[in-house]
PDB file of C-alpha atoms in Angstrom:
ATOM      1  CA  MET A   1    -129.109  -4.282 265.438  1.00 77.00           C
ATOM      2  CA  ALA A   2    -128.534  -1.594 262.836  1.00 81.00           C
ATOM      3  CA  ASN A   3    -125.080  -1.165 261.360  1.00 90.00           C
ATOM      4  CA  GLY A   4    -123.912   2.273 262.525  1.00 89.00           C
ATOM      5  CA  GLU A   5    -122.239   3.089 259.210  1.00 90.00           C
ATOM      6  CA  HIS A   6    -125.333   2.140 257.233  1.00 93.00           C
ATOM      7  CA  LEU A   7    -127.610   4.204 259.470  1.00 91.00           C
ATOM      8  CA  ALA A   8    -125.330   7.238 259.256  1.00 92.00           C
ATOM      9  CA  LEU A   9    -125.343   6.987 255.460  1.00 92.00           C
ATOM     10  CA  LEU A  10    -129.121   6.847 255.344  1.00 92.00           C
ATOM     11  CA  LYS A  11    -129.401   9.930 257.523  1.00 90.00           C
ATOM     12  CA  GLN A  12    -127.144  11.837 255.102  1.00 93.00           C
ATOM     13  CA  GLY A  13    -130.017  11.822 252.642  1.00 93.00           C
ATOM     14  CA  VAL A  14    -131.308   9.923 249.667  1.00 95.00           C
ATOM     15  CA  ASN A  15    -128.614  11.046 247.201  1.00 96.00           C
ATOM     16  CA  ALA A  16    -125.721   9.893 249.376  1.00 95.00           C
ATOM     17  CA  TRP A  17    -127.506   6.659 250.197  1.00 95.00           C
ATOM     18  CA  ASN A  18    -128.420   5.794 246.621  1.00 97.00           C
ATOM     19  CA  GLN A  19    -124.866   6.492 245.434  1.00 97.00           C
ATOM     20  CA  TRP A  20    -123.404   4.243 248.118  1.00 96.00           C
ATOM     21  CA  LYS A  21    -125.948   1.529 247.313  1.00 94.00           C
ATOM     22  CA  ALA A  22    -125.049   1.707 243.615  1.00 95.00           C
ATOM     23  CA  ASN A  23    -121.341   1.392 244.451  1.00 96.00           C
ATOM     24  CA  ASN A  24    -121.907  -1.531 246.829  1.00 94.00           C
ATOM     25  CA  PRO A  25    -124.483  -3.781 245.150  1.00 91.00           C
ATOM     26  CA  ASP A  26    -123.342  -6.911 247.000  1.00 92.00           C
ATOM     27  CA  ILE A  27    -123.788  -5.487 250.490  1.00 91.00           C
ATOM     28  CA  ARG A  28    -127.131  -6.091 252.184  1.00 91.00           C
ATOM     29  CA  PRO A  29    -127.540  -3.138 254.548  1.00 93.00           C
ATOM     30  CA  ASN A  30    -128.609  -3.879 258.097  1.00 95.00           C
ATOM     31  CA  LEU A  31    -130.940  -1.239 259.493  1.00 95.00           C
ATOM     32  CA  SER A  32    -132.874  -3.467 261.859  1.00 96.00           C
ATOM     33  CA  PHE A  33    -134.131  -1.676 264.983  1.00 94.00           C
ATOM     34  CA  ALA A  34    -132.992   1.640 263.428  1.00 93.00           C
ATOM     35  CA  THR A  35    -134.683   4.898 264.427  1.00 92.00           C
ATOM     36  CA  GLY A  36    -135.613   7.042 261.452  1.00 92.00           C
ATOM     37  CA  LYS A  37    -138.756   8.736 262.666  1.00 94.00           C
ATOM     38  CA  GLY A  38    -139.809  11.492 260.268  1.00 96.00           C
ATOM     39  CA  ILE A  39    -136.851  10.958 257.934  1.00 95.00           C
ATOM     40  CA  ILE A  40    -137.350  12.130 254.330  1.00 95.00           C
ATOM     41  CA  ILE A  41    -135.920   9.596 251.888  1.00 96.00           C
ATOM     42  CA  ARG A  42    -138.195   9.802 248.865  1.00 97.00           C
ATOM     43  CA  GLY A  43    -137.085   7.480 246.084  1.00 98.00           C
ATOM     44  CA  ALA A  44    -134.504   5.707 248.261  1.00 98.00           C
ATOM     45  CA  LYS A  45    -133.029   2.452 246.937  1.00 97.00           C
ATOM     46  CA  LEU A  46    -133.777   0.059 249.788  1.00 97.00           C
ATOM     47  CA  SER A  47    -134.360  -3.213 247.971  1.00 96.00           C
ATOM     48  CA  GLY A  48    -133.341  -6.203 250.074  1.00 95.00           C
ATOM     49  CA  VAL A  49    -132.511  -4.028 253.094  1.00 97.00           C
ATOM     50  CA  ASP A  50    -133.146  -5.356 256.597  1.00 97.00           C
ATOM     51  CA  LEU A  51    -135.402  -2.804 258.305  1.00 97.00           C
ATOM     52  CA  SER A  52    -137.070  -5.247 260.651  1.00 98.00           C
ATOM     53  CA  ARG A  53    -138.393  -3.580 263.812  1.00 98.00           C
ATOM     54  CA  ALA A  54    -137.150  -0.194 262.619  1.00 97.00           C
ATOM     55  CA  ASP A  55    -139.041   2.966 263.608  1.00 97.00           C
ATOM     56  CA  LEU A  56    -139.963   4.849 260.437  1.00 97.00           C
ATOM     57  CA  SER A  57    -143.130   6.431 261.746  1.00 98.00           C
ATOM     58  CA  ARG A  58    -144.077   9.574 259.796  1.00 98.00           C
ATOM     59  CA  ALA A  59    -141.119   8.977 257.459  1.00 97.00           C
ATOM     60  CA  ASP A  60    -141.442   9.911 253.785  1.00 98.00           C
ATOM     61  CA  LEU A  61    -140.613   6.860 251.668  1.00 98.00           C
ATOM     62  CA  SER A  62    -142.816   7.741 248.722  1.00 98.00           C
ATOM     63  CA  ARG A  63    -141.611   6.147 245.467  1.00 98.00           C
ATOM     64  CA  ALA A  64    -138.931   4.243 247.410  1.00 98.00           C
ATOM     65  CA  ASP A  65    -137.648   0.888 246.156  1.00 98.00           C
ATOM     66  CA  LEU A  66    -138.300  -1.618 248.944  1.00 98.00           C
ATOM     67  CA  ILE A  67    -138.536  -4.726 246.781  1.00 98.00           C
ATOM     68  CA  GLY A  68    -137.796  -7.835 248.829  1.00 98.00           C
ATOM     69  CA  ALA A  69    -136.967  -5.805 251.936  1.00 98.00           C
ATOM     70  CA  ASN A  70    -137.370  -7.221 255.431  1.00 98.00           C
ATOM     71  CA  LEU A  71    -139.812  -4.831 257.107  1.00 98.00           C
ATOM     72  CA  SER A  72    -141.274  -7.270 259.605  1.00 99.00           C
ATOM     73  CA  GLU A  73    -142.592  -5.647 262.792  1.00 99.00           C
ATOM     74  CA  ALA A  74    -141.370  -2.238 261.606  1.00 98.00           C
ATOM     75  CA  ASN A  75    -143.226   0.923 262.631  1.00 99.00           C
ATOM     76  CA  PHE A  76    -144.585   2.833 259.632  1.00 98.00           C
ATOM     77  CA  ASN A  77    -147.335   4.606 261.546  1.00 98.00           C
ATOM     78  CA  GLU A  78    -148.468   7.649 259.506  1.00 99.00           C
ATOM     79  CA  ALA A  79    -145.594   7.094 257.061  1.00 99.00           C
ATOM     80  CA  TYR A  80    -145.730   8.131 253.400  1.00 99.00           C
ATOM     81  CA  LEU A  81    -145.290   5.174 251.050  1.00 99.00           C
ATOM     82  CA  SER A  82    -147.327   6.324 248.081  1.00 99.00           C
ATOM     83  CA  ARG A  83    -146.184   4.689 244.824  1.00 99.00           C
ATOM     84  CA  ALA A  84    -143.475   2.785 246.688  1.00 99.00           C
ATOM     85  CA  GLU A  85    -142.271  -0.529 245.249  1.00 99.00           C
ATOM     86  CA  LEU A  86    -142.807  -3.210 247.885  1.00 99.00           C
ATOM     87  CA  ILE A  87    -142.993  -6.329 245.719  1.00 99.00           C
ATOM     88  CA  GLY A  88    -142.238  -9.429 247.769  1.00 98.00           C
ATOM     89  CA  ALA A  89    -141.404  -7.437 250.903  1.00 99.00           C
ATOM     90  CA  ASP A  90    -141.938  -8.920 254.364  1.00 99.00           C
ATOM     91  CA  LEU A  91    -144.247  -6.625 256.325  1.00 99.00           C
ATOM     92  CA  SER A  92    -145.569  -9.279 258.675  1.00 99.00           C
ATOM     93  CA  GLY A  93    -146.570  -7.771 261.994  1.00 99.00           C
ATOM     94  CA  ALA A  94    -145.669  -4.261 260.818  1.00 99.00           C
ATOM     95  CA  ASP A  95    -147.594  -1.198 262.015  1.00 99.00           C
ATOM     96  CA  LEU A  96    -148.855   0.785 259.019  1.00 99.00           C
ATOM     97  CA  SER A  97    -151.722   2.488 260.813  1.00 99.00           C
ATOM     98  CA  SER A  98    -152.838   5.654 258.988  1.00 99.00           C
ATOM     99  CA  ALA A  99    -150.007   5.227 256.458  1.00 99.00           C
ATOM    100  CA  ASP A 100    -150.270   6.621 252.923  1.00 99.00           C
ATOM    101  CA  LEU A 101    -149.908   3.703 250.495  1.00 99.00           C
ATOM    102  CA  ILE A 102    -151.808   5.205 247.573  1.00 99.00           C
ATOM    103  CA  GLU A 103    -150.885   3.423 244.325  1.00 99.00           C
ATOM    104  CA  ALA A 104    -148.160   1.439 246.112  1.00 99.00           C
ATOM    105  CA  ASN A 105    -147.012  -1.807 244.499  1.00 99.00           C
ATOM    106  CA  LEU A 106    -147.459  -4.578 247.059  1.00 99.00           C
ATOM    107  CA  ILE A 107    -147.639  -7.621 244.777  1.00 99.00           C
ATOM    108  CA  GLY A 108    -146.865 -10.795 246.705  1.00 98.00           C
ATOM    109  CA  THR A 109    -146.123  -8.909 249.906  1.00 98.00           C
ATOM    110  CA  ASN A 110    -146.423 -10.601 253.299  1.00 99.00           C
ATOM    111  CA  LEU A 111    -148.695  -8.410 255.431  1.00 99.00           C
ATOM    112  CA  SER A 112    -149.939 -11.159 257.712  1.00 99.00           C
ATOM    113  CA  GLY A 113    -150.817  -9.806 261.133  1.00 99.00           C
ATOM    114  CA  ALA A 114    -150.005  -6.245 260.064  1.00 99.00           C
ATOM    115  CA  LYS A 115    -151.845  -3.209 261.432  1.00 99.00           C
ATOM    116  CA  LEU A 116    -153.327  -1.082 258.653  1.00 99.00           C
ATOM    117  CA  ASN A 117    -156.153   0.615 260.515  1.00 99.00           C
ATOM    118  CA  GLY A 118    -157.028   3.872 258.765  1.00 99.00           C
ATOM    119  CA  ALA A 119    -154.353   3.363 256.097  1.00 99.00           C
ATOM    120  CA  ASP A 120    -154.955   4.687 252.581  1.00 99.00           C
ATOM    121  CA  LEU A 121    -154.365   1.941 250.015  1.00 99.00           C
ATOM    122  CA  SER A 122    -156.476   3.473 247.269  1.00 99.00           C
ATOM    123  CA  LYS A 123    -155.524   2.061 243.849  1.00 99.00           C
ATOM    124  CA  ALA A 124    -152.709   0.028 245.424  1.00 99.00           C
ATOM    125  CA  ASN A 125    -151.716  -3.289 243.855  1.00 99.00           C
ATOM    126  CA  LEU A 126    -152.100  -6.016 246.472  1.00 99.00           C
ATOM    127  CA  SER A 127    -152.406  -8.915 244.057  1.00 99.00           C
ATOM    128  CA  GLY A 128    -151.389 -12.186 245.699  1.00 98.00           C
ATOM    129  CA  THR A 129    -150.675 -10.440 248.985  1.00 99.00           C
ATOM    130  CA  ASP A 130    -150.964 -12.285 252.306  1.00 99.00           C
ATOM    131  CA  LEU A 131    -153.167 -10.184 254.597  1.00 99.00           C
ATOM    132  CA  SER A 132    -154.312 -13.033 256.810  1.00 99.00           C
ATOM    133  CA  GLY A 133    -155.051 -11.817 260.315  1.00 99.00           C
ATOM    134  CA  ALA A 134    -154.305  -8.211 259.355  1.00 99.00           C
ATOM    135  CA  LYS A 135    -156.247  -5.296 260.838  1.00 99.00           C
ATOM    136  CA  LEU A 136    -157.636  -2.892 258.239  1.00 99.00           C
ATOM    137  CA  ILE A 137    -160.413  -1.229 260.213  1.00 99.00           C
ATOM    138  CA  GLY A 138    -161.588   1.844 258.317  1.00 99.00           C
ATOM    139  CA  ALA A 139    -158.839   1.436 255.713  1.00 99.00           C
ATOM    140  CA  LYS A 140    -159.273   2.978 252.263  1.00 99.00           C
ATOM    141  CA  LEU A 141    -158.967   0.387 249.497  1.00 99.00           C
ATOM    142  CA  SER A 142    -161.106   1.939 246.777  1.00 99.00           C
ATOM    143  CA  GLY A 143    -159.953   0.777 243.360  1.00 99.00           C
ATOM    144  CA  ALA A 144    -157.296  -1.470 244.884  1.00 99.00           C
ATOM    145  CA  ASN A 145    -156.254  -4.735 243.244  1.00 99.00           C
ATOM    146  CA  LEU A 146    -156.662  -7.554 245.762  1.00 99.00           C
ATOM    147  CA  SER A 147    -156.985 -10.363 243.241  1.00 99.00           C
ATOM    148  CA  GLY A 148    -155.804 -13.653 244.688  1.00 99.00           C
ATOM    149  CA  ALA A 149    -155.068 -12.059 248.053  1.00 99.00           C
ATOM    150  CA  LYS A 150    -155.333 -14.003 251.316  1.00 99.00           C
ATOM    151  CA  LEU A 151    -157.564 -12.118 253.732  1.00 99.00           C
ATOM    152  CA  CYS A 152    -158.483 -14.995 256.039  1.00 98.00           C
ATOM    153  CA  GLN A 153    -159.449 -13.741 259.506  1.00 98.00           C
ATOM    154  CA  ALA A 154    -158.570 -10.158 258.571  1.00 99.00           C
ATOM    155  CA  ASN A 155    -160.603  -7.321 260.080  1.00 99.00           C
ATOM    156  CA  LEU A 156    -161.880  -4.900 257.432  1.00 99.00           C
ATOM    157  CA  SER A 157    -164.762  -3.522 259.453  1.00 99.00           C
ATOM    158  CA  GLY A 158    -165.824  -0.181 257.997  1.00 99.00           C
ATOM    159  CA  ALA A 159    -163.233  -0.387 255.223  1.00 99.00           C
ATOM    160  CA  HIS A 160    -163.760   1.375 251.890  1.00 99.00           C
ATOM    161  CA  LEU A 161    -163.528  -1.176 249.063  1.00 99.00           C
ATOM    162  CA  SER A 162    -165.645   0.447 246.380  1.00 98.00           C
ATOM    163  CA  GLY A 163    -164.519  -0.690 242.944  1.00 98.00           C
ATOM    164  CA  ALA A 164    -161.881  -3.005 244.399  1.00 99.00           C
ATOM    165  CA  ASN A 165    -160.798  -6.135 242.532  1.00 99.00           C
ATOM    166  CA  LEU A 166    -161.157  -9.135 244.849  1.00 99.00           C
ATOM    167  CA  LYS A 167    -161.235 -11.787 242.141  1.00 99.00           C
ATOM    168  CA  GLY A 168    -160.139 -15.128 243.555  1.00 99.00           C
ATOM    169  CA  ALA A 169    -159.408 -13.660 246.979  1.00 99.00           C
ATOM    170  CA  ASN A 170    -159.855 -15.743 250.116  1.00 99.00           C
ATOM    171  CA  LEU A 171    -162.204 -13.892 252.472  1.00 99.00           C
ATOM    172  CA  SER A 172    -162.967 -16.816 254.757  1.00 98.00           C
ATOM    173  CA  LEU A 173    -163.602 -15.774 258.373  1.00 99.00           C
ATOM    174  CA  THR A 174    -162.970 -12.156 257.362  1.00 99.00           C
ATOM    175  CA  ASN A 175    -164.812  -9.326 259.104  1.00 99.00           C
ATOM    176  CA  LEU A 176    -166.311  -7.011 256.476  1.00 99.00           C
ATOM    177  CA  SER A 177    -169.083  -5.637 258.647  1.00 99.00           C
ATOM    178  CA  MET A 178    -170.130  -2.125 257.620  1.00 99.00           C
ATOM    179  CA  ALA A 179    -167.583  -2.164 254.780  1.00 99.00           C
ATOM    180  CA  ASN A 180    -168.378  -0.393 251.514  1.00 99.00           C
ATOM    181  CA  LEU A 181    -167.964  -2.904 248.673  1.00 99.00           C
ATOM    182  CA  SER A 182    -170.077  -1.078 246.110  1.00 98.00           C
ATOM    183  CA  GLY A 183    -169.037  -2.031 242.589  1.00 98.00           C
ATOM    184  CA  ALA A 184    -166.393  -4.464 243.825  1.00 99.00           C
ATOM    185  CA  LEU A 185    -165.433  -7.564 241.859  1.00 98.00           C
ATOM    186  CA  LEU A 186    -166.081 -10.643 244.009  1.00 98.00           C
ATOM    187  CA  GLN A 187    -165.731 -13.129 241.178  1.00 98.00           C
ATOM    188  CA  LYS A 188    -164.495 -16.540 242.388  1.00 98.00           C
ATOM    189  CA  THR A 189    -163.925 -15.279 245.919  1.00 98.00           C
ATOM    190  CA  LYS A 190    -164.132 -17.645 248.881  1.00 98.00           C
ATOM    191  CA  ALA A 191    -166.317 -16.110 251.551  1.00 98.00           C
ATOM    192  CA  PHE A 192    -166.891 -18.992 253.950  1.00 99.00           C
ATOM    193  CA  ASN A 193    -168.042 -17.807 257.398  1.00 99.00           C
ATOM    194  CA  THR A 194    -167.400 -14.224 256.298  1.00 99.00           C
ATOM    195  CA  ASN A 195    -169.134 -11.388 258.134  1.00 99.00           C
ATOM    196  CA  PHE A 196    -170.831  -8.962 255.716  1.00 99.00           C
ATOM    197  CA  ASN A 197    -173.218  -7.604 258.356  1.00 99.00           C
ATOM    198  CA  LYS A 198    -174.434  -4.108 257.351  1.00 99.00           C
ATOM    199  CA  ALA A 199    -171.990  -3.993 254.432  1.00 99.00           C
ATOM    200  CA  ILE A 200    -172.790  -2.177 251.173  1.00 98.00           C
ATOM    201  CA  LEU A 201    -172.879  -4.649 248.276  1.00 98.00           C
ATOM    202  CA  THR A 202    -174.668  -2.615 245.620  1.00 98.00           C
ATOM    203  CA  GLY A 203    -173.271  -3.273 242.151  1.00 98.00           C
ATOM    204  CA  VAL A 204    -170.908  -6.080 243.149  1.00 98.00           C
ATOM    205  CA  CYS A 205    -170.100  -8.910 240.744  1.00 98.00           C
ATOM    206  CA  LEU A 206    -170.834 -12.276 242.347  1.00 97.00           C
ATOM    207  CA  GLU A 207    -169.891 -14.549 239.466  1.00 97.00           C
ATOM    208  CA  ASP A 208    -168.915 -17.982 240.809  1.00 97.00           C
ATOM    209  CA  TRP A 209    -168.339 -16.752 244.348  1.00 97.00           C
ATOM    210  CA  HIS A 210    -168.407 -19.291 247.180  1.00 98.00           C
ATOM    211  CA  ILE A 211    -170.288 -18.877 250.459  1.00 98.00           C
ATOM    212  CA  ASN A 212    -171.718 -21.218 253.082  1.00 98.00           C
ATOM    213  CA  SER A 213    -174.322 -21.226 255.829  1.00 98.00           C
ATOM    214  CA  GLY A 214    -171.906 -19.375 258.097  1.00 98.00           C
ATOM    215  CA  THR A 215    -171.630 -16.393 255.752  1.00 98.00           C
ATOM    216  CA  ASN A 216    -173.377 -13.455 257.440  1.00 98.00           C
ATOM    217  CA  LEU A 217    -175.343 -11.287 255.007  1.00 97.00           C
ATOM    218  CA  GLU A 218    -177.684  -9.746 257.555  1.00 97.00           C
ATOM    219  CA  GLU A 219    -178.771  -6.135 257.023  1.00 97.00           C
ATOM    220  CA  VAL A 220    -176.632  -5.661 253.914  1.00 97.00           C
ATOM    221  CA  THR A 221    -177.419  -2.793 251.558  1.00 97.00           C
ATOM    222  CA  CYS A 222    -177.720  -4.168 248.044  1.00 96.00           C
ATOM    223  CA  GLU A 223    -179.825  -2.510 245.354  1.00 96.00           C
ATOM    224  CA  TYR A 224    -178.591  -4.684 242.481  1.00 97.00           C
ATOM    225  CA  ILE A 225    -175.755  -7.055 241.553  1.00 97.00           C
ATOM    226  CA  TYR A 226    -174.036  -8.432 238.462  1.00 97.00           C
ATOM    227  CA  LEU A 227    -173.855 -12.156 237.813  1.00 96.00           C
ATOM    228  CA  ARG A 228    -170.989 -11.813 235.353  1.00 95.00           C
ATOM    229  CA  SER A 229    -167.911  -9.598 235.239  1.00 93.00           C
ATOM    230  CA  GLU A 230    -167.677  -6.361 233.256  1.00 91.00           C
ATOM    231  CA  GLN A 231    -171.121  -5.396 234.572  1.00 91.00           C
ATOM    232  CA  LYS A 232    -172.949  -8.096 232.631  1.00 92.00           C
ATOM    233  CA  GLU A 233    -176.210  -9.850 233.600  1.00 93.00           C
ATOM    234  CA  ARG A 234    -177.535  -7.225 235.972  1.00 94.00           C
ATOM    235  CA  CYS A 235    -179.950  -8.541 238.570  1.00 92.00           C
ATOM    236  CA  PRO A 236    -182.631  -7.304 238.639  1.00 93.00           C
ATOM    237  CA  ILE A 237    -182.522  -6.310 234.974  1.00 88.00           C
ATOM    238  CA  GLN A 238    -184.172  -2.985 235.762  1.00 85.00           C
ATOM    239  CA  GLY A 239    -184.714  -1.090 238.961  1.00 85.00           C
ATOM    240  CA  ASN A 240    -183.545  -2.330 242.329  1.00 88.00           C
ATOM    241  CA  PHE A 241    -184.218  -5.225 244.660  1.00 88.00           C
ATOM    242  CA  GLU A 242    -187.295  -4.862 246.800  1.00 79.00           C
ATOM    243  CA  PRO A 243    -186.452  -3.649 250.314  1.00 71.00           C
TER     244      PRO A 243
END
């Protein structure tokens, strides 16, 4: 359970909290199960803090430092986390539905089993992130960096992934039906038994990608592709594929 003193400090505002954190670098604050719905703590120093199962729905944590924080099963529904630093944080099982994560730094974050339906992760850095089993239905990931990410059995149905970097990502058993992947980099991705049904694949780079007989490419929209990165070796060379 949350430490009462720590929770009271946080509710005093970001300035009081950050000053206390700077004066007590060896203390790992315990805010597990805390209720901070709608709290405004932009730029808060929360690295290493235990916020597991906390309720931070609609809270403003934009530009906050949450590096290495324990955020497992926390509620961030409709929260603002744009440009937040979440490197190595544990967000497994967390609810980030409709959250604003634009340009957030999520390198190496554990988001396995997390709910991200309708979340905005445009231009976010998710390199090496574990998103296995996560729900990202209708999520916005345009221009996001998902290189080396684990997306096994994730649900990205209807997600927006135009221009996303998925180099080396594991998309096995992932649901990408009706997703928009136009211009995405799928170089060296593993897409075994992946569902691309009715997805948009126009302009994707498929250099050295790996699929199998279970990969579903039925009814995809694909006018042309690139066989090498940096938009090299367009296929077909001119025009579009025949319908």
